[in-house]
XYZ file of C-alpha atoms in Angstrom:
75
model
C -0.175 0.023 -0.336
C 1.497 3.256 -0.787
C 2.163 5.710 1.524
C 0.438 8.854 0.509
C 0.371 10.837 3.536
C 4.392 10.507 4.170
C 5.037 11.835 0.182
C 2.345 14.694 1.025
C 3.843 15.451 4.470
C 7.520 15.591 2.544
C 5.958 17.628 -0.085
C 4.601 20.092 2.858
C 7.940 20.446 4.057
C 9.699 21.316 0.473
C 11.668 18.482 0.953
C 13.112 15.995 -2.003
C 13.712 12.256 -0.964
C 17.408 12.689 -1.318
C 17.005 15.746 1.557
C 14.499 13.500 3.945
C 16.612 10.468 3.254
C 20.158 12.773 4.031
C 18.146 14.389 7.412
C 17.131 10.409 8.511
C 20.541 8.677 7.626
C 18.991 6.622 4.833
C 18.829 6.417 0.709
C 17.142 8.386 -1.324
C 16.058 4.930 -2.423
C 14.505 3.785 0.922
C 12.887 6.584 1.181
C 11.180 6.294 -2.538
C 10.425 2.325 -1.531
C 8.597 3.332 1.704
C 6.198 5.863 -0.073
C 5.915 3.021 -3.049
C 4.965 0.934 0.067
C 7.657 -1.505 -1.542
C 9.943 -1.200 1.412
C 8.577 -1.564 5.679
C 10.941 1.047 7.831
C 11.908 -0.342 11.332
C 10.075 1.911 14.634
C 12.933 3.740 14.806
C 13.274 4.997 11.535
C 9.357 5.558 11.491
C 10.201 7.938 14.254
C 13.127 9.634 12.539
C 11.228 10.162 9.771
C 8.110 11.736 11.838
C 10.403 14.266 13.597
C 11.999 15.603 10.173
C 8.183 16.077 8.584
C 6.784 17.606 12.298
C 4.186 14.648 12.423
C 3.084 11.669 14.564
C 3.373 7.801 13.751
C -0.247 7.665 13.305
C -0.066 11.412 11.215
C 2.081 8.625 8.437
C 2.193 4.961 9.324
C -1.866 4.230 10.491
C -3.347 2.745 7.394
C -6.896 3.894 7.737
C -8.558 0.711 6.643
C -7.276 -0.952 9.876
C -9.840 -0.476 12.883
C -9.025 1.708 15.711
C -7.504 -0.390 19.015
C -10.103 -1.749 20.969
C -10.240 -0.479 24.722
C -11.466 -3.755 26.923
C -12.391 -1.071 29.124
C -16.164 -0.455 28.936
C -17.158 3.129 30.020
């Protein structure tokens, strides 16, 4: 599944794939593959990307078609 949210956040920050890659310490190809949904980044890389783009993990990596976590405590 393509990560359109990541690409949009990167473009809004006016960063190229190469620039974002340099900030987080990976190759441009890695950023490209993440955006294409062909590479699952480690949690530490996800956090670094989120910090670089001033977004949360939920903002960039939460899949909309997933159900939200179930709260086992009833109100």
